[in-house]
Amino acid sequence: MNLAVKTYTTGEIAKICGVNFRTVIRWIEKGYIEAYKLPGRGDNRVTEDSLVKFLKNNNMPIPSEIETVNKRVLVVDDDEKMARAISRTLKKAGFDTDIAHNGFIAGSKLEVFKPAVMTLDLKMPGISGLEVIHYVQNSEQLVNLKILVVSAQDQKELDEAVQKGASDALSKPFKNSELVARVSQLIGVN
Amino acid sequence: MNLAVKTYTTGEIAKICGVNFRTVIRWIEKGYIEAYKLPGRGDNRVTEDSLVKFLKNNNMPIPSEIETVNKRVLVVDDDEKMARAISRTLKKAGFDTDIAHNGFIAGSKLEVFKPAVMTLDLKMPGISGLEVIHYVQNSEQLVNLKILVVSAQDQKELDEAVQKGASDALSKPFKNSELVARVSQLIGVN
DNA sequence: GCTCAACCTGTCTAACCTGTCAAATGTAAT
DNA sequence: ATTACATTTGACAGGTTAGACAGGTTGAGC
């Protein structure tokens, strides 16, 4: 259990943003940066999430120390062999992977594992790939998640998936190098 | 019956609040945080209630792990009518509900909505209720989640679900009062 | 190109809160 | 007993706040 949350003071943020800490306080007062106050004198504290959100909103450079490059990929496929094959290939390429064999586990792990990319088999029993895409599209938590459809279905279905919101599609069978290339591109763009 | 009351030391609170433990001690001295002292050296202990009260008073982020009264129920059923009926009944009884029509959404909402109880239809297309129970049992994030199986299957199946880890089981059709009673009991015990 | 107002930012101050350090002491595990 | 670790306390250095004021930037109007 990790309860600790990294927080930043106005002084630290001032250095990160290259401005005076007085200015940071004003940004907080105006609501540009989300912060909470300590009981004593009312010192401001900003969580890492809030800071990153602020920096992104304003296209400000994010220091590498606090930018957690997310190289996690969740492999969703009910075919265990296929899932392991994909996972192995991606692991070799330096990605951090996890596997979900059904929709329930996929949904759960999306929130816990927090992958940057999900490879999705369109045709899984009891669950429609398009439904999953639609759900992700409309979920606030998952706006940054990229979906790479991996399916044996014909090109028309793949195109539809991309049109409905998947980031990319790959038809089975595929070359491992092609898989790695697609995932790399999706994560690189991020 | 659970007699133990979770308490926090100054060091733990310091991590949660992102400050030095010396500061936490000063907050206690000034009465910002309600605490009691151990007989030996006078170590401070803060109950979970006191800590949450303090965090709320100061608009500080509350770690989800220590969230207190949780009256949220996630209704998992692919039959939309049935799901809405269950949800409506529980809402009337004062619970906070959300609905998931398939396994994927269920898994996802479990992590976001963080319910205390999940009502689970055993027989959903493409996903085995027992599989879900097994997954929840082995998930660190979901140890406190209670599962109330709601199903039209025969008693043998219900018994098996309970034996495999469900907290309780209710056979369809059921009386609304019975549903509320079961959920209330599961949440009350918590 | 110029002026002006509006606004944001940097600097300074006093007050005081917070972090750090060290030594002492209690607690838990071996 | 002995060890390792967490907590307390005091003292001190350093950081943070709010207000006031000066300097700099921006954009509109001429």
Short mmCIF file of C-alpha atoms (C1' of nucleotides) in Angstrom, two decimals:
data_model
loop_
_atom_site.label_atom_id
_atom_site.label_comp_id
_atom_site.label_asym_id
_atom_site.label_seq_id
_atom_site.Cartn_x
_atom_site.Cartn_y
_atom_site.Cartn_z
CA MET A 1 0.00 0.00 0.00
CA ASN A 2 1.53 3.24 -1.12
CA LEU A 3 -0.22 6.22 0.40
CA ALA A 4 2.55 8.68 -0.28
CA VAL A 5 1.79 11.21 -2.94
CA LYS A 6 4.57 13.36 -4.33
CA THR A 7 3.67 16.99 -3.95
CA TYR A 8 5.30 20.23 -4.96
CA THR A 9 5.67 23.54 -3.17
CA THR A 10 5.40 26.89 -4.87
CA GLY A 11 9.18 27.24 -4.81
CA GLU A 12 9.72 23.93 -6.58
CA ILE A 13 7.15 24.76 -9.21
CA ALA A 14 8.75 28.16 -9.67
CA LYS A 15 12.04 26.50 -10.56
CA ILE A 16 10.36 24.01 -12.87
CA CYS A 17 8.48 26.74 -14.70
CA GLY A 18 11.33 29.23 -14.64
CA VAL A 19 9.36 31.95 -12.91
CA ASN A 20 9.29 33.61 -9.53
CA PHE A 21 7.45 31.73 -6.78
CA ARG A 22 5.30 34.82 -6.25
CA THR A 23 3.92 34.24 -9.71
CA VAL A 24 3.19 30.61 -8.97
CA ILE A 25 1.12 31.65 -5.97
CA ARG A 26 -0.87 33.98 -8.19
CA TRP A 27 -1.47 31.17 -10.70
CA ILE A 28 -2.83 29.06 -7.89
CA GLU A 29 -5.05 31.89 -6.66
CA LYS A 30 -6.47 32.28 -10.13
CA GLY A 31 -7.13 28.58 -10.42
CA TYR A 32 -4.68 27.85 -13.21
CA ILE A 33 -3.01 25.31 -10.96
CA GLU A 34 -5.01 23.01 -8.76
CA ALA A 35 -3.67 23.08 -5.21
CA TYR A 36 -4.63 22.56 -1.60
CA LYS A 37 -3.54 24.46 1.47
CA LEU A 38 -1.83 23.26 4.62
CA PRO A 39 -3.62 24.22 7.83
CA GLY A 40 -0.81 26.22 9.41
CA ARG A 41 -0.12 29.31 7.37
CA GLY A 42 -1.91 28.09 4.30
CA ASP A 43 1.11 26.85 2.40
CA ASN A 44 0.20 25.53 -1.01
CA ARG A 45 0.82 21.97 -2.10
CA VAL A 46 0.32 20.69 -5.63
CA THR A 47 0.09 17.01 -6.49
CA GLU A 48 2.20 15.66 -9.32
CA ASP A 49 -0.92 14.93 -11.34
CA SER A 50 -2.15 18.49 -11.02
CA LEU A 51 1.22 19.88 -11.97
CA VAL A 52 1.53 17.72 -15.06
CA LYS A 53 -2.00 18.64 -16.07
CA PHE A 54 -1.15 22.31 -15.73
CA LEU A 55 2.07 21.99 -17.71
CA LYS A 56 0.32 20.11 -20.49
CA ASN A 57 -2.56 22.57 -20.64
CA ASN A 58 -0.07 25.34 -21.29
CA ASN A 59 2.29 23.44 -23.56
CA MET A 60 5.08 23.93 -21.08
CA PRO A 61 8.07 21.57 -21.09
CA ILE A 62 7.78 18.72 -18.61
CA PRO A 63 11.00 17.79 -16.78
CA SER A 64 12.08 14.22 -17.43
CA GLU A 65 12.15 13.54 -13.68
CA ILE A 66 8.40 13.83 -13.38
CA GLU A 67 7.42 12.61 -16.80
CA THR A 68 6.82 8.92 -16.38
CA VAL A 69 7.25 7.56 -19.86
CA ASN A 70 4.53 5.02 -20.01
CA LYS A 71 5.63 1.99 -22.02
CA ARG A 72 2.92 -0.31 -20.75
CA VAL A 73 0.84 -2.34 -23.17
CA LEU A 74 -2.22 -4.37 -22.24
CA VAL A 75 -2.79 -7.32 -24.54
CA VAL A 76 -6.46 -8.25 -24.79
CA ASP A 77 -7.14 -11.56 -26.51
CA ASP A 78 -9.18 -14.57 -25.49
CA ASP A 79 -6.81 -16.83 -27.41
CA GLU A 80 -4.20 -17.56 -24.80
CA LYS A 81 -1.53 -18.58 -27.27
CA MET A 82 -1.97 -15.48 -29.34
CA ALA A 83 -1.95 -13.25 -26.27
CA ARG A 84 1.27 -14.73 -25.02
CA ALA A 85 2.87 -14.43 -28.44
CA ILE A 86 1.99 -10.75 -28.69
CA SER A 87 3.10 -10.14 -25.13
CA ARG A 88 6.42 -11.88 -25.66
CA THR A 89 7.16 -9.93 -28.81
CA LEU A 90 6.41 -6.61 -27.14
CA LYS A 91 8.39 -7.48 -24.02
CA LYS A 92 11.43 -8.25 -26.16
CA ALA A 93 11.02 -4.85 -27.75
CA GLY A 94 11.25 -3.24 -24.34
CA PHE A 95 7.60 -2.72 -23.51
CA ASP A 96 5.99 -3.58 -20.23
CA THR A 97 3.07 -5.89 -20.89
CA ASP A 98 0.13 -7.52 -19.20
CA ILE A 99 -2.52 -9.86 -20.55
CA ALA A 100 -6.31 -9.94 -20.25
CA HIS A 101 -8.19 -12.99 -21.52
CA ASN A 102 -11.67 -11.57 -21.28
CA GLY A 103 -13.53 -8.32 -21.17
CA PHE A 104 -13.90 -8.16 -17.42
CA ILE A 105 -10.20 -8.51 -16.73
CA ALA A 106 -9.43 -6.10 -19.55
CA GLY A 107 -11.63 -3.42 -18.06
CA SER A 108 -10.21 -3.93 -14.61
CA LYS A 109 -6.57 -3.96 -15.67
CA LEU A 110 -7.00 -0.85 -17.79
CA GLU A 111 -7.56 1.11 -14.61
CA VAL A 112 -4.94 -0.58 -12.49
CA PHE A 113 -2.16 -1.24 -14.99
CA LYS A 114 -2.81 2.06 -16.76
CA PRO A 115 -1.30 1.12 -20.10
CA ALA A 116 -0.48 3.60 -22.84
CA VAL A 117 -1.65 1.15 -25.49
CA MET A 118 -4.16 -1.68 -25.55
CA THR A 119 -4.04 -4.32 -28.28
CA LEU A 120 -7.58 -5.48 -28.83
CA ASP A 121 -8.96 -8.56 -30.50
CA LEU A 122 -12.15 -7.42 -32.20
CA LYS A 123 -13.85 -10.76 -31.95
CA MET A 124 -14.08 -11.90 -28.37
CA PRO A 125 -16.89 -14.00 -26.95
CA GLY A 126 -19.64 -11.97 -25.36
CA ILE A 127 -18.13 -8.62 -25.99
CA SER A 128 -17.98 -6.43 -29.03
CA GLY A 129 -14.70 -4.78 -29.84
CA LEU A 130 -16.55 -1.78 -31.15
CA GLU A 131 -18.38 -1.48 -27.86
CA VAL A 132 -15.07 -1.39 -26.03
CA ILE A 133 -13.77 1.29 -28.37
CA HIS A 134 -16.88 3.31 -27.83
CA TYR A 135 -16.60 3.03 -24.08
CA VAL A 136 -12.96 4.07 -24.05
CA GLN A 137 -13.74 7.01 -26.31
CA ASN A 138 -16.27 8.30 -23.83
CA SER A 139 -14.34 7.60 -20.66
CA GLU A 140 -12.62 10.52 -19.04
CA GLN A 141 -10.02 8.30 -17.41
CA LEU A 142 -8.98 6.72 -20.66
CA VAL A 143 -8.71 9.63 -23.06
CA ASN A 144 -5.02 9.01 -23.62
CA LEU A 145 -5.31 5.29 -24.16
CA LYS A 146 -4.44 4.18 -27.69
CA ILE A 147 -6.18 1.13 -29.08
CA LEU A 148 -4.44 -1.10 -31.58
CA VAL A 149 -6.96 -3.48 -33.06
CA VAL A 150 -5.44 -6.86 -33.81
CA SER A 151 -7.87 -9.10 -35.60
CA ALA A 152 -8.29 -11.81 -38.21
CA GLN A 153 -11.35 -10.14 -39.62
CA ASP A 154 -11.38 -8.63 -43.07
CA GLN A 155 -10.14 -5.19 -43.92
CA LYS A 156 -13.59 -3.68 -43.90
CA GLU A 157 -14.03 -4.45 -40.21
CA LEU A 158 -10.62 -3.07 -39.38
CA ASP A 159 -11.35 0.12 -41.24
CA GLU A 160 -14.60 0.45 -39.37
CA ALA A 161 -12.82 0.04 -36.07
CA VAL A 162 -10.36 2.78 -36.92
CA GLN A 163 -13.15 4.99 -38.13
CA LYS A 164 -15.00 4.42 -34.85
CA GLY A 165 -12.03 5.49 -32.78
CA ALA A 166 -9.31 2.86 -32.71
CA SER A 167 -5.88 4.39 -33.13
CA ASP A 168 -4.65 1.76 -35.57
CA ALA A 169 -5.44 -1.72 -36.83
CA LEU A 170 -3.36 -4.75 -37.68
CA SER A 171 -4.70 -7.82 -39.45
CA LYS A 172 -3.77 -11.33 -38.41
CA PRO A 173 -1.44 -12.85 -39.28
CA PHE A 174 1.19 -10.18 -38.95
CA LYS A 175 4.95 -9.92 -38.73
CA ASN A 176 6.34 -9.30 -35.25
CA SER A 177 8.31 -6.36 -36.57
CA GLU A 178 5.11 -4.83 -37.84
CA LEU A 179 3.47 -5.20 -34.44
CA VAL A 180 6.39 -3.57 -32.67
CA ALA A 181 6.45 -0.77 -35.22
CA ARG A 182 2.76 0.03 -34.75
CA VAL A 183 2.94 0.00 -30.96
CA SER A 184 6.12 2.07 -30.97
CA GLN A 185 4.50 4.65 -33.15
CA LEU A 186 1.44 4.87 -30.95
CA ILE A 187 3.50 5.30 -27.80
CA GLY A 188 5.96 7.67 -29.42
CA VAL A 189 3.23 9.96 -30.59
CA ASN A 190 1.42 9.88 -27.27
CA MET B 1 -17.43 -8.27 14.32
CA ASN B 2 -14.37 -6.20 13.73
CA LEU B 3 -13.09 -4.51 16.88
CA ALA B 4 -9.86 -3.17 15.46
CA VAL B 5 -9.85 0.52 14.59
CA LYS B 6 -7.29 1.59 12.07
CA THR B 7 -5.07 4.32 13.46
CA TYR B 8 -2.26 6.34 11.98
CA THR B 9 1.08 7.45 13.34
CA THR B 10 2.61 10.83 12.69
CA GLY B 11 4.95 9.31 10.14
CA GLU B 12 2.13 7.77 8.14
CA ILE B 13 0.15 10.99 8.15
CA ALA B 14 3.24 12.88 7.06
CA LYS B 15 3.47 10.69 3.95
CA ILE B 16 -0.22 11.02 3.20
CA CYS B 17 -0.10 14.81 3.50
CA GLY B 18 3.23 15.21 1.77
CA VAL B 19 4.86 17.03 4.68
CA ASN B 20 7.49 16.32 7.29
CA PHE B 21 6.37 14.34 10.34
CA ARG B 22 7.65 17.17 12.53
CA THR B 23 4.95 19.31 10.98
CA VAL B 24 2.29 16.73 11.69
CA ILE B 25 3.22 16.77 15.37
CA ARG B 26 2.85 20.54 15.39
CA TRP B 27 -0.57 20.27 13.77
CA ILE B 28 -1.63 17.89 16.50
CA GLU B 29 -0.27 20.21 19.20
CA LYS B 30 -2.26 23.06 17.73
CA GLY B 31 -5.41 20.98 17.61
CA TYR B 32 -5.80 20.86 13.86
CA ILE B 33 -5.76 17.08 14.05
CA GLU B 34 -7.56 15.20 16.78
CA ALA B 35 -5.25 12.65 18.35
CA TYR B 36 -4.63 10.70 21.53
CA LYS B 37 -1.35 9.77 23.17
CA LEU B 38 0.07 6.39 24.07
CA PRO B 39 1.17 5.99 27.70
CA GLY B 40 4.86 5.24 27.10
CA ARG B 41 6.59 8.19 25.50
CA GLY B 42 3.41 9.88 24.44
CA ASP B 43 3.35 8.72 20.84
CA ASN B 44 0.45 10.17 18.92
CA ARG B 45 -2.24 8.08 17.31
CA VAL B 46 -4.96 9.36 15.03
CA THR B 47 -8.07 7.39 14.17
CA GLU B 48 -9.12 7.02 10.59
CA ASP B 49 -12.21 9.10 11.26
CA SER B 50 -10.19 11.95 12.71
CA LEU B 51 -7.75 11.84 9.83
CA VAL B 52 -10.48 11.92 7.20
CA LYS B 53 -12.22 14.75 9.03
CA PHE B 54 -8.98 16.71 9.06
CA LEU B 55 -8.30 16.06 5.38
CA LYS B 56 -11.80 17.11 4.42
CA ASN B 57 -11.66 20.26 6.55
CA ASN B 58 -8.61 21.37 4.61
CA ASN B 59 -9.65 20.19 1.15
CA MET B 60 -6.70 17.87 1.06
CA PRO B 61 -6.73 14.84 -1.24
CA ILE B 62 -7.98 11.71 0.47
CA PRO B 63 -6.32 8.46 -0.59
CA SER B 64 -8.96 6.13 -1.92
CA GLU B 65 -7.69 3.36 0.35
CA ILE B 66 -8.94 5.11 3.45
CA GLU B 67 -12.26 6.28 2.14
CA THR B 68 -14.79 5.62 4.86
CA VAL B 69 -18.46 5.04 4.40
CA ASN B 70 -18.89 3.56 0.99
CA LYS B 71 -22.50 2.94 -0.01
CA ARG B 72 -21.80 2.37 -3.68
CA VAL B 73 -23.18 -0.66 -5.46
CA LEU B 74 -22.26 -1.72 -8.97
CA VAL B 75 -25.03 -3.65 -10.72
CA VAL B 76 -23.66 -6.08 -13.28
CA ASP B 77 -26.27 -7.61 -15.57
CA ASP B 78 -26.50 -7.92 -19.33
CA ASP B 79 -30.30 -7.75 -19.12
CA GLU B 80 -30.88 -4.05 -19.24
CA LYS B 81 -34.34 -4.19 -17.72
CA MET B 82 -33.20 -6.30 -14.82
CA ALA B 83 -30.18 -4.07 -14.22
CA ARG B 84 -32.32 -0.97 -14.10
CA ALA B 85 -34.80 -2.63 -11.77
CA ILE B 86 -32.09 -3.63 -9.32
CA SER B 87 -30.47 -0.24 -9.55
CA ARG B 88 -33.75 1.58 -8.93
CA THR B 89 -34.55 -0.53 -5.91
CA LEU B 90 -31.15 0.05 -4.36
CA LYS B 91 -31.21 3.77 -5.12
CA LYS B 92 -34.53 4.07 -3.33
CA ALA B 93 -32.96 2.34 -0.34
CA GLY B 94 -30.28 5.02 -0.21
CA PHE B 95 -27.45 3.34 -2.05
CA ASP B 96 -25.37 4.94 -4.75
CA THR B 97 -25.53 2.75 -7.82
CA ASP B 98 -24.01 2.34 -11.25
CA ILE B 99 -24.71 -0.21 -13.97
CA ALA B 100 -22.46 -2.35 -16.15
CA HIS B 101 -23.99 -4.29 -19.02
CA ASN B 102 -20.99 -6.40 -19.87
CA GLY B 103 -17.80 -7.73 -18.40
CA PHE B 104 -15.53 -5.08 -19.81
CA ILE B 105 -17.49 -2.20 -18.40
CA ALA B 106 -17.88 -4.04 -15.11
CA GLY B 107 -14.14 -4.47 -14.74
CA SER B 108 -13.49 -0.89 -15.64
CA LYS B 109 -16.13 0.57 -13.35
CA LEU B 110 -15.00 -1.54 -10.43
CA GLU B 111 -11.77 0.42 -10.39
CA VAL B 112 -13.24 3.84 -11.05
CA PHE B 113 -16.53 3.70 -9.16
CA LYS B 114 -14.96 1.67 -6.33
CA PRO B 115 -18.17 0.12 -5.05
CA ALA B 116 -18.47 -1.67 -1.74
CA VAL B 117 -20.76 -4.27 -3.28
CA MET B 118 -21.18 -5.70 -6.75
CA THR B 119 -24.34 -7.54 -7.73
CA LEU B 120 -23.35 -10.12 -10.30
CA ASP B 121 -25.39 -12.05 -12.81
CA LEU B 122 -23.73 -15.46 -13.02
CA LYS B 123 -24.77 -16.11 -16.58
CA MET B 124 -23.50 -13.39 -18.86
CA PRO B 125 -22.51 -13.91 -22.49
CA GLY B 126 -18.82 -14.57 -22.96
CA ILE B 127 -17.88 -14.35 -19.34
CA SER B 128 -18.17 -16.76 -16.49
CA GLY B 129 -19.39 -15.43 -13.19
CA LEU B 130 -17.11 -17.83 -11.40
CA GLU B 131 -14.19 -16.44 -13.34
CA VAL B 132 -15.06 -12.95 -12.15
CA ILE B 133 -15.31 -14.14 -8.56
CA HIS B 134 -11.95 -15.85 -8.85
CA TYR B 135 -10.35 -12.73 -10.28
CA VAL B 136 -11.74 -10.49 -7.55
CA GLN B 137 -10.57 -12.93 -4.89
CA ASN B 138 -7.02 -12.69 -6.16
CA SER B 139 -6.94 -8.97 -6.83
CA GLU B 140 -5.16 -6.85 -4.30
CA GLN B 141 -7.23 -3.79 -5.20
CA LEU B 142 -10.53 -5.54 -4.66
CA VAL B 143 -10.06 -7.41 -1.40
CA ASN B 144 -12.85 -5.46 0.27
CA LEU B 145 -15.35 -5.84 -2.53
CA LYS B 146 -18.38 -7.96 -1.64
CA ILE B 147 -20.05 -9.91 -4.40
CA LEU B 148 -23.77 -10.59 -4.28
CA VAL B 149 -24.62 -13.14 -6.93
CA VAL B 150 -28.04 -12.53 -8.44
CA SER B 151 -29.02 -15.28 -10.80
CA ALA B 152 -31.85 -17.39 -12.15
CA GLN B 153 -29.80 -20.52 -12.00
CA ASP B 154 -30.60 -23.32 -9.61
CA GLN B 155 -29.54 -23.44 -6.02
CA LYS B 156 -26.59 -25.73 -6.72
CA GLU B 157 -24.94 -23.06 -8.85
CA LEU B 158 -25.58 -20.38 -6.27
CA ASP B 159 -24.07 -22.50 -3.54
CA GLU B 160 -21.04 -23.12 -5.68
CA ALA B 161 -20.60 -19.40 -6.26
CA VAL B 162 -20.71 -18.72 -2.52
CA GLN B 163 -18.32 -21.56 -1.88
CA LYS B 164 -15.94 -20.15 -4.50
CA GLY B 165 -15.85 -16.75 -2.85
CA ALA B 166 -19.07 -14.80 -3.44
CA SER B 167 -20.25 -13.08 -0.28
CA ASP B 168 -23.90 -14.01 -0.77
CA ALA B 169 -26.32 -15.25 -3.41
CA LEU B 170 -29.88 -14.37 -4.32
CA SER B 171 -32.00 -16.37 -6.75
CA LYS B 172 -34.24 -14.72 -9.31
CA PRO B 173 -36.98 -13.85 -8.97
CA PHE B 174 -36.60 -12.13 -5.62
CA LYS B 175 -38.44 -9.61 -3.49
CA ASN B 176 -37.06 -6.09 -3.53
CA SER B 177 -36.99 -6.06 0.24
CA GLU B 178 -34.86 -9.17 0.17
CA LEU B 179 -32.38 -7.54 -2.20
CA VAL B 180 -32.07 -4.45 -0.04
CA ALA B 181 -31.64 -6.58 3.06
CA ARG B 182 -28.81 -8.58 1.57
CA VAL B 183 -26.95 -5.55 0.27
CA SER B 184 -27.43 -3.68 3.53
CA GLN B 185 -26.00 -6.57 5.45
CA LEU B 186 -22.97 -6.83 3.20
CA ILE B 187 -22.23 -3.13 3.48
CA GLY B 188 -23.00 -2.96 7.19
CA VAL B 189 -20.58 -5.69 8.04
CA ASN B 190 -17.87 -4.34 5.75
"C1'" DG C 1 5.68 53.81 -35.48
"C1'" DC C 2 3.72 55.80 -31.32
"C1'" DT C 3 1.08 56.20 -26.99
"C1'" DC C 4 -1.61 54.46 -23.52
"C1'" DA C 5 -4.05 51.47 -20.48
"C1'" DA C 6 -4.46 47.03 -18.65
"C1'" DC C 7 -2.31 43.43 -16.90
"C1'" DC C 8 1.23 40.27 -15.53
"C1'" DT C 9 5.63 39.52 -13.31
"C1'" DG C 10 9.69 40.38 -10.19
"C1'" DT C 11 11.38 42.39 -5.94
"C1'" DC C 12 11.19 43.57 -1.22
"C1'" DT C 13 9.59 43.15 3.59
"C1'" DA C 14 7.98 41.16 8.06
"C1'" DA C 15 5.87 37.39 10.14
"C1'" DC C 16 5.81 32.79 10.94
"C1'" DC C 17 5.42 28.07 9.27
"C1'" DT C 18 8.11 24.05 7.78
"C1'" DG C 19 12.29 21.06 7.07
"C1'" DT C 20 16.43 19.36 8.97
"C1'" DC C 21 19.40 17.71 12.36
"C1'" DA C 22 20.74 15.47 16.73
"C1'" DA C 23 20.01 13.08 20.92
"C1'" DA C 24 16.97 10.54 23.83
"C1'" DT C 25 13.51 7.18 24.43
"C1'" DG C 26 9.97 3.83 23.49
"C1'" DT C 27 8.57 -0.34 20.58
"C1'" DA C 28 9.03 -4.57 18.03
"C1'" DA C 29 11.66 -8.25 16.35
"C1'" DT C 30 15.58 -11.46 16.87
"C1'" DA D 1 19.89 -8.86 26.13
"C1'" DT D 2 20.55 -6.95 21.80
"C1'" DT D 3 19.45 -4.92 17.60
"C1'" DA D 4 16.92 -2.16 14.37
"C1'" DC D 5 13.51 1.08 13.72
"C1'" DA D 6 10.00 4.73 14.68
"C1'" DT D 7 8.72 8.66 17.38
"C1'" DT D 8 9.44 12.71 20.28
"C1'" DT D 9 11.55 17.07 21.49
"C1'" DG D 10 14.31 21.24 21.00
"C1'" DA D 11 16.98 24.41 18.32
"C1'" DC D 12 18.05 26.49 14.18
"C1'" DA D 13 18.14 27.36 9.23
"C1'" DG D 14 15.47 27.95 5.42
"C1'" DG D 15 11.10 28.34 2.91
"C1'" DT D 16 6.47 30.36 2.22
"C1'" DT D 17 2.90 33.89 2.54
"C1'" DA D 18 0.53 38.41 1.73
"C1'" DG D 19 0.83 43.12 0.67
"C1'" DA D 20 2.78 46.95 -1.73
"C1'" DC D 21 5.27 48.80 -5.37
"C1'" DA D 22 8.09 49.03 -9.60
"C1'" DG D 23 9.28 47.26 -14.11
"C1'" DG D 24 8.00 44.78 -18.27
"C1'" DT D 25 4.76 42.95 -21.77
"C1'" DT D 26 0.72 42.99 -24.61
"C1'" DG D 27 -2.76 44.76 -27.64
"C1'" DA D 28 -5.84 48.47 -29.18
"C1'" DG D 29 -6.34 52.81 -31.23
"C1'" DC D 30 -4.40 56.58 -33.66
#
